[in-house]
mmCIF file of C-alpha atoms and ligand atoms in Angstrom:
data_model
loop_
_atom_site.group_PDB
_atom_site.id
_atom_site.type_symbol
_atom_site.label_atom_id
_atom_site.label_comp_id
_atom_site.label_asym_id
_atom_site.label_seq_id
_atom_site.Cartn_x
_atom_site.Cartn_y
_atom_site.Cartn_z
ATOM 1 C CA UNK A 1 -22.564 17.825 2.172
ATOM 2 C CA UNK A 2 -20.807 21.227 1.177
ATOM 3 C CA UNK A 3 -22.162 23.213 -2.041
ATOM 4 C CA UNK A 4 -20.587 22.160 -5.214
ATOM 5 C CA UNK A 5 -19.933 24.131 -7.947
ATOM 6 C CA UNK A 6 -19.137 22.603 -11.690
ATOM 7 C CA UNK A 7 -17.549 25.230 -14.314
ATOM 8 C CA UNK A 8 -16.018 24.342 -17.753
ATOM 9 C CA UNK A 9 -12.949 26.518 -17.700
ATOM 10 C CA UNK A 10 -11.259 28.815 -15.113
ATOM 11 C CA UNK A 11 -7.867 30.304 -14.765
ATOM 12 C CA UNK A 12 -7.486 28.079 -10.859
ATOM 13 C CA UNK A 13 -10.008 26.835 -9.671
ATOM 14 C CA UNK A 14 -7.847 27.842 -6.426
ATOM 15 C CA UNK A 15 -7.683 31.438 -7.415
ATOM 16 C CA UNK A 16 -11.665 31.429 -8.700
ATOM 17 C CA UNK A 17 -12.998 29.827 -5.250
ATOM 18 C CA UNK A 18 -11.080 33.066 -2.988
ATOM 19 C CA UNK A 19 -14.357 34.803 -3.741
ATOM 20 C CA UNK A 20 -16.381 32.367 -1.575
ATOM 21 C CA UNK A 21 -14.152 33.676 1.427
ATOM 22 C CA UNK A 22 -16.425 36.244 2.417
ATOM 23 C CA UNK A 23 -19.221 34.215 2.762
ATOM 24 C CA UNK A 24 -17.313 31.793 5.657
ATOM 25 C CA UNK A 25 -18.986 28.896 4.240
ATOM 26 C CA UNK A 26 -17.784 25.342 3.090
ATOM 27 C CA UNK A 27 -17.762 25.056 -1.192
ATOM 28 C CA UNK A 28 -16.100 23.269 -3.342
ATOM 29 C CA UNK A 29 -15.147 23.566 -7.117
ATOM 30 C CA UNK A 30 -14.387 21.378 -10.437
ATOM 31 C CA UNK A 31 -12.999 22.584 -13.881
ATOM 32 C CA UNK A 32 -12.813 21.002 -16.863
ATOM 33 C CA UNK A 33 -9.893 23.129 -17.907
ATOM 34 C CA UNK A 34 -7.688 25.365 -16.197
ATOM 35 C CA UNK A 35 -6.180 28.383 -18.501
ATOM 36 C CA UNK A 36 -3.901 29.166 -15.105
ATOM 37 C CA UNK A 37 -2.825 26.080 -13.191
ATOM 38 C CA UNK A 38 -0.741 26.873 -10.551
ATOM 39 C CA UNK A 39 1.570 24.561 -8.828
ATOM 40 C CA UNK A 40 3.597 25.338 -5.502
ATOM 41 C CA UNK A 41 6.542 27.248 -5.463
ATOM 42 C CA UNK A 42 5.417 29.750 -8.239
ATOM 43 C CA UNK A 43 5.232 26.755 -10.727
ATOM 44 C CA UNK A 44 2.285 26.483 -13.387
ATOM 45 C CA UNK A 45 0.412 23.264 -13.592
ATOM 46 C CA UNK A 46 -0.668 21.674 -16.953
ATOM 47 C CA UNK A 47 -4.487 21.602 -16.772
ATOM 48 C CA UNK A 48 -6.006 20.271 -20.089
ATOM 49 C CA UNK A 49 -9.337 19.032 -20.778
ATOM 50 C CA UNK A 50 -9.488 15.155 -19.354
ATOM 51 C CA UNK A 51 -7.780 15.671 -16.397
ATOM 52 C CA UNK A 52 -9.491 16.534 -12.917
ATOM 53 C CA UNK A 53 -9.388 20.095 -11.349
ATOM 54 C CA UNK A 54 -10.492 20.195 -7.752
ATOM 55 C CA UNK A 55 -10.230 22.840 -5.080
ATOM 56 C CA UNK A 56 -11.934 23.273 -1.590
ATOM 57 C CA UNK A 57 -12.484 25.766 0.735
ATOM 58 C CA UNK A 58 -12.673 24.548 4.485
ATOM 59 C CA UNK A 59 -13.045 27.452 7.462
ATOM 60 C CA UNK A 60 -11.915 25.352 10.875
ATOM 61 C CA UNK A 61 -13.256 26.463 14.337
ATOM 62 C CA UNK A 62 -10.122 25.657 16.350
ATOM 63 C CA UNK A 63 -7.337 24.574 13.782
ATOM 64 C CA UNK A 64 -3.657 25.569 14.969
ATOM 65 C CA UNK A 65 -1.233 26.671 12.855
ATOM 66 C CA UNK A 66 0.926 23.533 14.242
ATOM 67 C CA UNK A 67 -1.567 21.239 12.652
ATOM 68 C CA UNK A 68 -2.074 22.575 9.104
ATOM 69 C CA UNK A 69 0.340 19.720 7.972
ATOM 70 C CA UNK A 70 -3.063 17.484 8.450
ATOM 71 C CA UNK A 71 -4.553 19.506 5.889
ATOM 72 C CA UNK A 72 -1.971 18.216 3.951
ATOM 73 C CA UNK A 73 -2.116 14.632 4.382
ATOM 74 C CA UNK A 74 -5.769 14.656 4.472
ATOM 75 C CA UNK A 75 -5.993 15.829 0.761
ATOM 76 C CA UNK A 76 -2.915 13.060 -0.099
ATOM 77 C CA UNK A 77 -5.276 10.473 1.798
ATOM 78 C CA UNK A 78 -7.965 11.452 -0.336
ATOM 79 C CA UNK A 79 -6.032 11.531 -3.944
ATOM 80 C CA UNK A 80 -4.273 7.873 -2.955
ATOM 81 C CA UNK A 81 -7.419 6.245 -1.997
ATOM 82 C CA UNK A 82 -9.184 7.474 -5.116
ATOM 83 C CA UNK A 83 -5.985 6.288 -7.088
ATOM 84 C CA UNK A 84 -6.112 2.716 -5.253
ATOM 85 C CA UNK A 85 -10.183 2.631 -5.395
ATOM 86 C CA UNK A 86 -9.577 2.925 -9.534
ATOM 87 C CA UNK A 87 -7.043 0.022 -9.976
ATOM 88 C CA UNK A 88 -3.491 2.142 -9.156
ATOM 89 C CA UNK A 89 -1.137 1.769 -5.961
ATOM 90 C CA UNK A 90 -0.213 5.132 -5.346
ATOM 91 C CA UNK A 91 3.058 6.434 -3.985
ATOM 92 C CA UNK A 92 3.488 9.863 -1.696
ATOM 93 C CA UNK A 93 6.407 11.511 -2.792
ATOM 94 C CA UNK A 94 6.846 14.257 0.905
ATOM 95 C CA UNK A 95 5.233 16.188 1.134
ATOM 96 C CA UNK A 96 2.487 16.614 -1.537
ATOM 97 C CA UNK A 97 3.216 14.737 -4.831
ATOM 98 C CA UNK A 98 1.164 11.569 -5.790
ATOM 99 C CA UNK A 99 3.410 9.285 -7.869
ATOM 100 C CA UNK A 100 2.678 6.081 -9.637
ATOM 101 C CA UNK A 101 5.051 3.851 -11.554
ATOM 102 C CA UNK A 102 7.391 6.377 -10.469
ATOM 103 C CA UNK A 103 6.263 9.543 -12.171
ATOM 104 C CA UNK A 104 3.492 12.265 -10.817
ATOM 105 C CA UNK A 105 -0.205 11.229 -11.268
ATOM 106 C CA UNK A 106 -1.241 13.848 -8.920
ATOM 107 C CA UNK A 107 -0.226 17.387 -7.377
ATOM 108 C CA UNK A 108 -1.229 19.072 -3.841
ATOM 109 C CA UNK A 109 -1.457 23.200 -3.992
ATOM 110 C CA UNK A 110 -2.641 24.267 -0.312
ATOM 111 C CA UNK A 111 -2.997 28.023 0.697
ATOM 112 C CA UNK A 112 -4.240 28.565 4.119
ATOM 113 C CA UNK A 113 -5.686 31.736 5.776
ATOM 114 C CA UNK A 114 -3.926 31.921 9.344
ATOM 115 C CA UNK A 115 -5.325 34.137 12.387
ATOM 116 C CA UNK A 116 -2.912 34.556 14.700
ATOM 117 C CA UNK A 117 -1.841 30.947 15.346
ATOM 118 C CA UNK A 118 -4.612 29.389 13.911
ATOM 119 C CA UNK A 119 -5.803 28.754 10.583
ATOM 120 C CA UNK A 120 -9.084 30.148 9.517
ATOM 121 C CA UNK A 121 -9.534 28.305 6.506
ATOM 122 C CA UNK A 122 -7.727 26.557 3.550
ATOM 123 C CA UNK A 123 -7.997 26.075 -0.322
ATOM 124 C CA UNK A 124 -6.811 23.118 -0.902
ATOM 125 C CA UNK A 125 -6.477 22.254 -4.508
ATOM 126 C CA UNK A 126 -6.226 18.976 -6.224
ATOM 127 C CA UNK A 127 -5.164 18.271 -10.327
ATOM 128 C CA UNK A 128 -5.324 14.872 -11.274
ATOM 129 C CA UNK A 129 -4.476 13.263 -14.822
ATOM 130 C CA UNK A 130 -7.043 10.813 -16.016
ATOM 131 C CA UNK A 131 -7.411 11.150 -19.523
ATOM 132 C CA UNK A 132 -5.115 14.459 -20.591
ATOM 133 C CA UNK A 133 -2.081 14.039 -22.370
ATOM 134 C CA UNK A 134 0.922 14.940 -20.104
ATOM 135 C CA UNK A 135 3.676 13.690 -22.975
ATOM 136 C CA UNK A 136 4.870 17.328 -22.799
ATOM 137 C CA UNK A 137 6.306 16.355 -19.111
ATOM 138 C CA UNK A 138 8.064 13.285 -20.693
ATOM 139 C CA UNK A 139 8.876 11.354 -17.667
ATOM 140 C CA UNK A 140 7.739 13.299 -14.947
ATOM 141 C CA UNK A 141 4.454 12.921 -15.056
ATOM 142 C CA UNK A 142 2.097 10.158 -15.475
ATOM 143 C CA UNK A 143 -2.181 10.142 -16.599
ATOM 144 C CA UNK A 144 -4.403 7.363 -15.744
ATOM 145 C CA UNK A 145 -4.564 6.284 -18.845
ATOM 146 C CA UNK A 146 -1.407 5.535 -19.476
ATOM 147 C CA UNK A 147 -1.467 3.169 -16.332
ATOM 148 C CA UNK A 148 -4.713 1.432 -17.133
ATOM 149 C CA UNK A 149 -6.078 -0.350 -20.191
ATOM 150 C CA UNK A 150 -9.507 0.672 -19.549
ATOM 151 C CA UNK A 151 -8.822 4.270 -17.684
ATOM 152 C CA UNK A 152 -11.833 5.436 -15.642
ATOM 153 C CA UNK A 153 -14.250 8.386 -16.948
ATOM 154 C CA UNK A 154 -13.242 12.050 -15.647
ATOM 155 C CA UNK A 155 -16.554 12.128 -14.169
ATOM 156 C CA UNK A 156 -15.685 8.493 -12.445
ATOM 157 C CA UNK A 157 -12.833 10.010 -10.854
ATOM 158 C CA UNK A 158 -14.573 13.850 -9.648
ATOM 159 C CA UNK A 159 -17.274 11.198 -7.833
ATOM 160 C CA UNK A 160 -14.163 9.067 -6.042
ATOM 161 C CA UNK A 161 -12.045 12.398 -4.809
ATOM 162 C CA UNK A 162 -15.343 13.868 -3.550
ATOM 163 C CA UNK A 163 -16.454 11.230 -1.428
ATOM 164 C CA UNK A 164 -13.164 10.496 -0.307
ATOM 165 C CA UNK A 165 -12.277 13.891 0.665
ATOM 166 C CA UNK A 166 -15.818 14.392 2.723
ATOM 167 C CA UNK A 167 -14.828 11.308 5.172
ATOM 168 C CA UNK A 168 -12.186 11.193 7.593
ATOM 169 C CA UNK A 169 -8.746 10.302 7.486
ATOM 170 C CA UNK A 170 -5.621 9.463 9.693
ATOM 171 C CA UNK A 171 -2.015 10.045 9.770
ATOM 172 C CA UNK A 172 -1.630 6.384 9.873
ATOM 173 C CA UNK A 173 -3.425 6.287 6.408
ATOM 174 C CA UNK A 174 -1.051 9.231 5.126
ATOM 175 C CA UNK A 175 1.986 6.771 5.976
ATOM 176 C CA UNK A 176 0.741 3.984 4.509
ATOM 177 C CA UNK A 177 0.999 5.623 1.284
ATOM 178 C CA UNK A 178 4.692 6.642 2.080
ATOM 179 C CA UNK A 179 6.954 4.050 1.151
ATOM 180 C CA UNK A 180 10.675 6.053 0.577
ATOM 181 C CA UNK A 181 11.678 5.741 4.154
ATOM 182 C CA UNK A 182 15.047 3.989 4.693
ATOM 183 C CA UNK A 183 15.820 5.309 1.469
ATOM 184 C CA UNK A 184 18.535 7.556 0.223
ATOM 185 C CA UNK A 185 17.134 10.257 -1.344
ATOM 186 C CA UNK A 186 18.288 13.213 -2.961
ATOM 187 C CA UNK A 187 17.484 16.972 -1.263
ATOM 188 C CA UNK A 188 18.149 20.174 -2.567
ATOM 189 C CA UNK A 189 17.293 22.933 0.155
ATOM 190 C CA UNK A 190 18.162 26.593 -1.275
ATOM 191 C CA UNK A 191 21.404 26.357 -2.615
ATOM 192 C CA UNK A 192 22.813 23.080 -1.399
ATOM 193 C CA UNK A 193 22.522 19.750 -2.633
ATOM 194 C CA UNK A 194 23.090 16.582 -1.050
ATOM 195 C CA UNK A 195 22.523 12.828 -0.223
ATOM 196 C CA UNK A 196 20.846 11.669 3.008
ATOM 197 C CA UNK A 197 18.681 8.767 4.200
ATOM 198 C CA UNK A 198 15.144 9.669 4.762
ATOM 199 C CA UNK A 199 14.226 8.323 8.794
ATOM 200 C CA UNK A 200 10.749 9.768 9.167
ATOM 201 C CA UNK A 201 7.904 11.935 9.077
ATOM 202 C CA UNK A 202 7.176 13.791 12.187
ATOM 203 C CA UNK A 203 3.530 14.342 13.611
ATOM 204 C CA UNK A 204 3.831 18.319 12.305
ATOM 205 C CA UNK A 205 4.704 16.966 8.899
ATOM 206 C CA UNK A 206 8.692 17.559 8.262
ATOM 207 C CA UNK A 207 10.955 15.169 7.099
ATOM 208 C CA UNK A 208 13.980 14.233 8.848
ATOM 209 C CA UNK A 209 16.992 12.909 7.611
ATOM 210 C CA UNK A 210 20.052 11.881 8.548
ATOM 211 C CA UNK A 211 23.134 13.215 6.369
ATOM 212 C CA UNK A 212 26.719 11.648 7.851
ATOM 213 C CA UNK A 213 25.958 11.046 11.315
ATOM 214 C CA UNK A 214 23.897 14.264 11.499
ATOM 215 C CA UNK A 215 20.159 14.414 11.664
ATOM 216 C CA UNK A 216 18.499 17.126 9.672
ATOM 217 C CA UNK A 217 14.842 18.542 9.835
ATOM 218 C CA UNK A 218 13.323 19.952 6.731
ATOM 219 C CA UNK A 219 10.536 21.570 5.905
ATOM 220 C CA UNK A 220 10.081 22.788 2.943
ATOM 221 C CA UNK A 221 13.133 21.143 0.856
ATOM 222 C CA UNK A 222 12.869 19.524 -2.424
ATOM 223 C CA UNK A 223 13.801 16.134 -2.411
ATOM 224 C CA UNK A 224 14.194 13.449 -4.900
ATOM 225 C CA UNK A 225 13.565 9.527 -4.806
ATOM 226 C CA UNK A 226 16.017 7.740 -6.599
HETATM 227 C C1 BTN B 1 1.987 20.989 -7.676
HETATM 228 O O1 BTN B 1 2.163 19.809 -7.963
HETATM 229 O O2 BTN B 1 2.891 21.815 -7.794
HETATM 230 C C2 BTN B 1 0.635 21.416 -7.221
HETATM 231 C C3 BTN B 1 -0.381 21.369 -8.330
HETATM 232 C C4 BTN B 1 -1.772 21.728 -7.892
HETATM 233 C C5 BTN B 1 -2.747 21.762 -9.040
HETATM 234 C C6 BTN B 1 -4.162 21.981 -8.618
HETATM 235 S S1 BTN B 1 -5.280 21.811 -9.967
HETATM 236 C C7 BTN B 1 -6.581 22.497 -9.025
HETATM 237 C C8 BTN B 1 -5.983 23.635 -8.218
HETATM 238 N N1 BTN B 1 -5.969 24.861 -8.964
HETATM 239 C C9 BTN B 1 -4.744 25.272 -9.253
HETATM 240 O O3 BTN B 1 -4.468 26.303 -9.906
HETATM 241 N N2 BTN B 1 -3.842 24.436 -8.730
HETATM 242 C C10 BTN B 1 -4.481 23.351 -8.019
#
């Protein structure tokens, strides 16, 4: 079992836990708050009290660069089966969003240390709304208790992520939870915008699609389920 550390209120818990680096060992951190939430692609992310504030820090022996997208679906494996475990069928929105009834329960921040081609270790941070008020993000977002009549503790849900993030998990488990393929879905990638049916998810983690009769690979793109 890795070291655990508990605080009340941080900036990120992903920022807060670089300091472990040096010591190349396995540790893991909750908040209560989060004064700094960050999200990906320079976003913040809403971190009041009642909501769950997780990140790790994992050094790999032989991890290449090529398979860091497991990272990935490892820590959406862990947030879905915590989600299902607590009385909600989660959704993956590709490649890191938890939804439920259509809106975000969940968001996935990873930043990994590469050493050449391989990565030396990742933070991989976890925010989950249980019991925080997220009416600010009318109809983006989504907290537990607004799906449940009788919403689990905060504490409840720390217990479920941890032990679900210490076991295993497989690809196959990450697809289960991805149910938008077949779908048209909408994909903005820099500047363009357009329509194209989602095919699959490839083992290194990007999406292809086929636009017309072309097939496209992205990576990185934002995309949104209709
Ligand atoms: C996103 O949806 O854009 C990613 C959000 C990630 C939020 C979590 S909360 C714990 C960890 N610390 C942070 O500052 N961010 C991640």
């Amino acid at each position: 079992m890795m070291k655990i550390e508990r605080l009340r209120s941080v900036d990120s818990t992903n920022e807060y836990i670089k300091k472990y680096i040096q010591n190349r060992e396995d540790v893991a951190v909750f908040a209560d708050v989060q004064t700094g939430g960050k999200g990906t692609k320079g976003r913040s992310f809403l971190s009041d009290m009642g909501g769950v504030y997780f990140s790790a820090l994992t050094f790999y022996a032989d991890m290449g660069a090529a398979n860091s997208f497991r990272i990935m679906t490892h820590a959406a494996v862990s947030v879905c089966s915590t989600a299902r475990e607590l009385g909600i069928e989660p959704e993956i929105k590709w490649p890191n969003d938890i939804r439920a009834g259509g809106r975000k329960l969940s968001g996935i921040l990873i930043e990994n240390g590469l050493k050449g081609d391989r990565v030396d270790f990742s933070i991989v941070g976890i925010g989950i709304n249980v019991r925080n008020d997220v009416s600010a993000l009318k109809g983006i977002a989504v907290s537990m208790k607004e799906l449940l009549p009788d919403p689990p503790s905060v504490e409840a849900v720390k217990q479920s992520l941890l032990n679900n993030y210490c076991r295993p998990s497989t690809l196959e488990e990450y697809l289960s939870f991805v149910h938008f393929l077949g779908e048209e879905i909408d994909v903005s990638e820099g500047e363009e915008r357009y329509t194209a049916t989602a095919s699959r998810i490839l083992p290194d983690g990007r999406l292809e699609v086929i636009k017309g009769s072309k097939v496209r690979i992205l990576t990185s793109a934002e995309i949104s389920l209709r």
